[in-house]
Amino acid sequence: METNQQATWVGAERNRLARFFHKNKVRLLMALLPAALWALFFLFIPYILIFINSFWKLENSQIAHVFNVMNYVTIFTNPLYFGTLLKTLGIALLVTALALLISYPLAYVLAFKVGQRWKMILYVMVIIPLWTSYLVRAFAWKVILGTDGILNNFLLWLGVIDQPMTLFLYSPFAVIITLTHIFVPFVLMPIYASLEHMPKDLIEASKDLGANRFKTFFHIVFPLSLPGVLAGCTMAFVLSMGDFIAPVLIGGPDGIMIANIVVSLFGAAYNWPLGSAIGIIILLLVIGVLEVTERMEKRYGSVTQR
C-alpha cells in the first residue's frame, strides 16, 4: 500500500515539474543563457582553438598552418616531454594517496569521535588554510624546508645532522609535501560530508548483529563513503596534474612538472603548437580520470543504495 502511494506521489511530482518547465521554458532559457555563453566563449572555443593549433608546426620561429601530427609524436618520443609527463602523473598519484591517508582518518574522527561543539571548531581549523593565498602556503613550506628553515634547525638541535641538508628544498619531495598540504582540505570535505550524512542506524544494526568495529568499517562505513573518497581524490589528482606554481617556487630543476613545460612553450620558447598538443594530452588524461571516477561513483552508489 505504501509503495503504491509513493509511486503515485512520485508520478504527481514529475507531472508538476514537467508542467512548470513547460510554462517557464523561456525564462529558464534566459536564465541559463549567460552561463552558456560564458562556457562557449571561455571554455569550448578556446579548447577547439588549442586542438586546431596542436596540428600546426613551428618553422623559422613562425607558426606555419600546415597540418601534421609531429607535435604528438614528439611528446611520446622525446624523453624530456614524455618523462616529465610520467613524473607528473606519479607526483599527482602520490599526492592524492597521501592526501587521502591524511584526510580520511581526520574526517572519520570529526564525524564519529568528537562532540558537536568541537566538531565545528576542528572542521573550521581544517579549512582555514583555504582562506589564505596559495602563494602564502607555498612560501611557508619554503621557509620550513629551507637550509636555514624550521626543519633543518630542528634536526640540528636534535643532533641528527651536523650541517643543514639541501635535499628538502628544490626537489620532488618538496613539491609533494606542499601539494599534499594544499589539497588535503579538498579531499577531506567530500569525505566528511559522506560520513556525516551516513545513516547511523546502519552502524548500530551492524553492531547489534555482532560485527566488530573493523567489520563495520570495511562493510558499512567505507563502502558508503566511497562517493566522497572518489570525489576528493579526483579533485586532488586533477589539481595536482595542472599545478605549476609550487614546482617553480620550491621544486627546482628536479621538481619541474608538465604544466611548467607548457608555460615555457607558450612563453619564451614560442612553440605554441607543441604546447597546445601537450595541453590536449593533459586534457584527455583528466577527462579519462573523470570518466572512470564517474563510472565508479555510479557503480558503488547503486550498490550502497540497495
Short mmCIF file of C-alpha atoms in Angstrom, two decimals:
data_model
loop_
_atom_site.label_atom_id
_atom_site.label_comp_id
_atom_site.label_asym_id
_atom_site.label_seq_id
_atom_site.Cartn_x
_atom_site.Cartn_y
_atom_site.Cartn_z
CA MET A 1 0.00 0.00 0.00
CA GLU A 2 2.78 2.41 0.94
CA THR A 3 4.67 1.51 -2.24
CA ASN A 4 1.66 2.40 -4.39
CA GLN A 5 1.21 5.68 -2.56
CA GLN A 6 4.89 6.54 -3.02
CA ALA A 7 4.68 5.72 -6.74
CA THR A 8 1.59 7.90 -7.09
CA TRP A 9 3.30 10.77 -5.26
CA VAL A 10 6.45 10.48 -7.42
CA GLY A 11 4.35 10.47 -10.59
CA ALA A 12 2.42 13.54 -9.45
CA GLU A 13 5.66 15.39 -8.65
CA ARG A 14 7.11 14.55 -12.05
CA ASN A 15 4.00 15.83 -13.79
CA ARG A 16 4.06 19.02 -11.74
CA LEU A 17 7.73 19.65 -12.60
CA ALA A 18 7.08 18.91 -16.27
CA ARG A 19 4.23 21.47 -16.35
CA PHE A 20 6.43 24.00 -14.53
CA PHE A 21 9.31 23.64 -17.01
CA HIS A 22 6.93 23.77 -19.96
CA LYS A 23 5.33 27.02 -18.78
CA ASN A 24 8.61 28.67 -17.82
CA LYS A 25 10.74 27.36 -20.68
CA VAL A 26 11.64 30.82 -22.00
CA ARG A 27 12.53 32.13 -18.54
CA LEU A 28 14.71 29.12 -17.83
CA LEU A 29 16.50 29.50 -21.16
CA MET A 30 17.10 33.20 -20.49
CA ALA A 31 18.46 32.36 -17.02
CA LEU A 32 20.84 29.75 -18.45
CA LEU A 33 21.94 31.92 -21.38
CA PRO A 34 24.71 33.90 -19.57
CA ALA A 35 26.30 30.70 -18.19
CA ALA A 36 26.02 29.00 -21.59
CA LEU A 37 27.66 31.96 -23.38
CA TRP A 38 30.43 32.10 -20.78
CA ALA A 39 31.13 28.38 -21.23
CA LEU A 40 31.04 28.75 -25.01
CA PHE A 41 33.46 31.68 -25.28
CA PHE A 42 35.81 30.88 -22.39
CA LEU A 43 35.82 27.07 -22.43
CA PHE A 44 34.67 25.36 -25.62
CA ILE A 45 36.01 27.82 -28.21
CA PRO A 46 39.47 28.05 -26.54
CA TYR A 47 39.62 24.23 -26.36
CA ILE A 48 38.76 23.99 -30.05
CA LEU A 49 41.41 26.59 -30.94
CA ILE A 50 44.05 24.77 -28.87
CA PHE A 51 43.10 21.47 -30.54
CA ILE A 52 43.44 23.01 -34.02
CA ASN A 53 46.67 24.76 -33.08
CA SER A 54 48.18 21.45 -31.91
CA PHE A 55 48.32 20.27 -35.56
CA TRP A 56 50.35 23.24 -36.82
CA LYS A 57 54.15 23.37 -36.68
CA LEU A 58 56.92 25.83 -35.94
CA GLU A 59 59.15 26.87 -38.86
CA ASN A 60 61.86 29.51 -38.52
CA SER A 61 60.32 30.80 -35.28
CA GLN A 62 56.99 31.24 -37.06
CA ILE A 63 53.83 29.16 -36.70
CA ALA A 64 53.08 27.51 -40.06
CA HIS A 65 49.49 26.43 -40.67
CA VAL A 66 50.50 23.09 -42.13
CA PHE A 67 48.64 20.04 -40.86
CA ASN A 68 50.87 17.45 -39.19
CA VAL A 69 50.93 15.17 -36.16
CA MET A 70 54.61 15.57 -35.32
CA ASN A 71 53.82 17.51 -32.15
CA TYR A 72 52.11 14.44 -30.70
CA VAL A 73 54.92 12.19 -31.95
CA THR A 74 57.45 14.48 -30.27
CA ILE A 75 55.66 14.24 -26.94
CA PHE A 76 55.92 10.44 -26.85
CA THR A 77 59.40 10.14 -28.38
CA ASN A 78 61.24 12.98 -26.64
CA PRO A 79 62.42 11.81 -23.20
CA LEU A 80 62.06 15.34 -21.79
CA TYR A 81 58.35 15.65 -22.52
CA PHE A 82 57.32 12.04 -22.02
CA GLY A 83 59.48 11.62 -18.91
CA THR A 84 58.09 14.81 -17.39
CA LEU A 85 54.55 13.68 -18.18
CA LEU A 86 55.14 10.36 -16.41
CA LYS A 87 56.78 12.12 -13.47
CA THR A 88 53.80 14.47 -13.21
CA LEU A 89 51.42 11.50 -13.19
CA GLY A 90 53.48 9.86 -10.45
CA ILE A 91 53.55 13.03 -8.33
CA ALA A 92 49.80 13.56 -8.80
CA LEU A 93 49.05 9.95 -7.76
CA LEU A 94 51.35 10.17 -4.73
CA VAL A 95 49.86 13.50 -3.65
CA THR A 96 46.36 12.04 -4.00
CA ALA A 97 47.28 8.95 -1.96
CA LEU A 98 48.94 10.99 0.82
CA ALA A 99 46.04 13.44 0.95
CA LEU A 100 43.61 10.53 1.26
CA LEU A 101 45.66 8.87 4.03
CA ILE A 102 45.62 12.14 5.98
CA SER A 103 42.06 13.20 5.21
CA TYR A 104 40.10 10.00 5.80
CA PRO A 105 41.13 9.37 9.45
CA LEU A 106 40.63 13.06 10.23
CA ALA A 107 37.20 13.08 8.58
CA TYR A 108 36.28 9.89 10.45
CA VAL A 109 37.26 11.41 13.78
CA LEU A 110 35.31 14.59 13.02
CA ALA A 111 32.21 12.63 12.01
CA PHE A 112 32.10 9.97 14.74
CA LYS A 113 34.51 10.65 17.59
CA VAL A 114 34.07 14.27 18.69
CA GLY A 115 31.12 16.21 20.04
CA GLN A 116 29.11 18.70 18.07
CA ARG A 117 30.87 21.72 19.60
CA TRP A 118 34.41 20.53 18.93
CA LYS A 119 33.38 19.13 15.57
CA MET A 120 32.68 22.57 14.13
CA ILE A 121 35.82 24.07 15.69
CA LEU A 122 38.07 21.35 14.29
CA TYR A 123 36.37 21.47 10.89
CA VAL A 124 36.94 25.23 10.66
CA MET A 125 40.58 24.71 11.64
CA VAL A 126 40.96 22.24 8.77
CA ILE A 127 39.51 24.57 6.14
CA ILE A 128 41.19 27.75 7.45
CA PRO A 129 44.16 27.25 5.05
CA LEU A 130 41.70 27.73 2.16
CA TRP A 131 41.19 31.30 3.36
CA THR A 132 44.85 32.15 2.78
CA SER A 133 46.60 32.65 -0.53
CA TYR A 134 48.08 29.71 -2.39
CA LEU A 135 51.38 31.60 -2.63
CA VAL A 136 51.47 32.19 1.12
CA ARG A 137 51.11 28.47 1.82
CA ALA A 138 53.77 27.60 -0.77
CA PHE A 139 56.22 30.16 0.64
CA ALA A 140 55.51 28.83 4.14
CA TRP A 141 56.87 25.44 3.08
CA LYS A 142 59.84 27.19 1.51
CA VAL A 143 60.59 28.64 4.95
CA ILE A 144 60.08 25.26 6.65
CA LEU A 145 62.19 23.20 4.22
CA GLY A 146 64.98 25.71 3.50
CA THR A 147 68.59 25.21 4.60
CA ASP A 148 68.03 27.76 7.36
CA GLY A 149 64.42 26.65 7.85
CA ILE A 150 62.50 25.15 10.72
CA LEU A 151 63.07 21.52 9.75
CA ASN A 152 66.85 21.79 9.36
CA ASN A 153 67.21 23.77 12.59
CA PHE A 154 65.11 21.18 14.43
CA LEU A 155 67.25 18.31 13.13
CA LEU A 156 70.42 20.22 14.07
CA TRP A 157 69.04 20.78 17.57
CA LEU A 158 68.31 17.05 17.91
CA GLY A 159 71.79 16.21 16.71
CA VAL A 160 70.51 14.09 13.84
CA ILE A 161 72.56 16.07 11.29
CA ASP A 162 75.79 18.06 11.56
CA GLN A 163 75.00 20.63 8.88
CA PRO A 164 71.86 21.82 7.07
CA MET A 165 70.61 19.47 4.38
CA THR A 166 69.72 20.75 0.92
CA LEU A 167 67.66 17.76 -0.22
CA PHE A 168 64.45 19.01 1.42
CA LEU A 169 64.00 22.08 -0.77
CA TYR A 170 64.05 22.33 -4.57
CA SER A 171 63.21 18.68 -5.10
CA PRO A 172 60.19 16.49 -5.95
CA PHE A 173 59.93 15.80 -2.21
CA ALA A 174 59.22 19.48 -1.54
CA VAL A 175 56.62 19.60 -4.32
CA ILE A 176 54.82 16.50 -2.99
CA ILE A 177 54.77 17.80 0.60
CA THR A 178 53.50 21.23 -0.46
CA LEU A 179 50.80 19.94 -2.80
CA THR A 180 49.63 17.41 -0.22
CA HIS A 181 49.24 20.15 2.38
CA ILE A 182 47.39 22.39 -0.08
CA PHE A 183 44.95 19.74 -1.34
CA VAL A 184 44.14 17.92 1.92
CA PRO A 185 41.10 20.17 2.60
CA PHE A 186 39.74 19.45 -0.89
CA VAL A 187 39.87 15.71 -0.16
CA LEU A 188 38.61 15.97 3.40
CA MET A 189 35.45 17.99 2.72
CA PRO A 190 33.60 15.49 0.45
CA ILE A 191 34.69 12.56 2.64
CA TYR A 192 33.43 14.31 5.76
CA ALA A 193 30.14 15.11 4.01
CA SER A 194 29.68 11.43 3.11
CA LEU A 195 30.46 10.26 6.64
CA GLU A 196 28.33 12.94 8.30
CA HIS A 197 25.24 12.09 6.25
CA MET A 198 25.67 8.35 6.66
CA PRO A 199 22.64 6.64 8.29
CA LYS A 200 23.74 5.92 11.85
CA ASP A 201 21.15 3.16 12.24
CA LEU A 202 23.13 1.02 9.78
CA ILE A 203 26.17 1.20 12.04
CA GLU A 204 24.07 0.37 15.09
CA ALA A 205 22.46 -2.55 13.27
CA SER A 206 25.90 -3.87 12.33
CA LYS A 207 26.98 -3.77 15.96
CA ASP A 208 23.75 -5.41 17.11
CA LEU A 209 24.37 -8.26 14.68
CA GLY A 210 27.73 -8.96 16.30
CA ALA A 211 30.12 -7.26 13.85
CA ASN A 212 33.21 -5.74 15.42
CA ARG A 213 34.42 -2.25 14.57
CA PHE A 214 36.70 -3.44 11.77
CA LYS A 215 33.95 -5.39 10.01
CA THR A 216 31.57 -2.47 10.48
CA PHE A 217 34.09 -0.10 8.94
CA PHE A 218 35.01 -2.24 5.93
CA HIS A 219 31.48 -3.46 5.20
CA ILE A 220 29.37 -0.42 6.13
CA VAL A 221 31.29 2.81 6.68
CA PHE A 222 33.90 2.66 3.94
CA PRO A 223 31.59 1.49 1.11
CA LEU A 224 29.08 4.23 1.97
CA SER A 225 31.84 6.85 1.99
CA LEU A 226 33.29 5.83 -1.39
CA PRO A 227 31.46 8.59 -3.33
CA GLY A 228 33.15 11.18 -1.12
CA VAL A 229 36.51 9.41 -1.43
CA LEU A 230 36.26 9.34 -5.22
CA ALA A 231 35.21 12.98 -5.41
CA GLY A 232 38.03 14.15 -3.16
CA CYS A 233 40.70 12.02 -4.85
CA THR A 234 39.58 13.17 -8.28
CA MET A 235 39.84 16.80 -7.24
CA ALA A 236 43.30 16.33 -5.74
CA PHE A 237 44.59 14.42 -8.77
CA VAL A 238 43.25 16.88 -11.34
CA LEU A 239 44.55 19.92 -9.45
CA SER A 240 47.95 18.29 -8.94
CA MET A 241 48.24 17.43 -12.63
CA GLY A 242 47.81 21.07 -13.65
CA ASP A 243 49.80 22.75 -10.90
CA PHE A 244 52.78 24.83 -11.97
CA ILE A 245 53.29 27.36 -9.17
CA ALA A 246 54.60 25.02 -6.47
CA PRO A 247 57.22 23.40 -8.77
CA VAL A 248 58.51 26.86 -9.71
CA LEU A 249 58.70 28.12 -6.13
CA ILE A 250 60.08 25.07 -4.31
CA GLY A 251 60.62 22.34 -6.92
CA GLY A 252 63.80 23.50 -8.61
CA PRO A 253 65.07 21.81 -11.81
CA ASP A 254 64.26 18.30 -10.50
CA GLY A 255 60.73 19.25 -9.48
CA ILE A 256 59.53 20.61 -12.81
CA MET A 257 56.13 19.26 -13.88
CA ILE A 258 54.41 19.09 -17.25
CA ALA A 259 52.46 22.33 -16.68
CA ASN A 260 55.75 24.21 -16.31
CA ILE A 261 56.82 22.96 -19.74
CA VAL A 262 53.51 24.15 -21.22
CA VAL A 263 54.08 27.60 -19.69
CA SER A 264 57.58 27.69 -21.17
CA LEU A 265 56.39 26.61 -24.63
CA PHE A 266 53.73 29.31 -24.69
CA GLY A 267 56.23 31.84 -23.34
CA ALA A 268 59.95 32.07 -24.06
CA ALA A 269 60.11 29.08 -26.41
CA TYR A 270 57.21 30.38 -28.54
CA ASN A 271 56.26 26.88 -29.61
CA TRP A 272 52.50 27.18 -29.34
CA PRO A 273 51.70 24.08 -31.42
CA LEU A 274 53.74 21.77 -29.19
CA GLY A 275 52.37 23.45 -26.07
CA SER A 276 48.85 23.01 -27.42
CA ALA A 277 49.48 19.31 -28.09
CA ILE A 278 50.72 18.78 -24.52
CA GLY A 279 47.67 20.65 -23.25
CA ILE A 280 45.37 18.35 -25.25
CA ILE A 281 47.14 15.27 -23.83
CA ILE A 282 46.67 16.59 -20.29
CA LEU A 283 43.02 17.37 -21.05
CA LEU A 284 42.41 13.84 -22.36
CA LEU A 285 44.05 12.34 -19.27
CA VAL A 286 41.86 14.45 -17.00
CA ILE A 287 38.71 13.57 -18.97
CA GLY A 288 39.67 9.88 -18.73
CA VAL A 289 40.10 10.14 -14.96
CA LEU A 290 36.76 11.94 -14.62
CA GLU A 291 35.04 9.29 -16.73
CA VAL A 292 36.49 6.45 -14.67
CA THR A 293 35.56 8.08 -11.36
CA GLU A 294 32.05 8.84 -12.62
CA ARG A 295 31.53 5.20 -13.56
CA MET A 296 32.89 4.09 -10.19
CA GLU A 297 30.60 6.52 -8.36
CA LYS A 298 27.58 5.18 -10.25
CA ARG A 299 28.62 1.60 -9.58
CA TYR A 300 29.29 1.98 -5.86
CA GLY A 301 26.40 4.40 -5.47
CA SER A 302 23.98 1.84 -6.90
CA VAL A 303 25.46 -0.86 -4.66
CA THR A 304 25.14 1.19 -1.49
CA GLN A 305 21.55 2.16 -2.29
CA ARG A 306 20.40 -1.47 -2.39
#
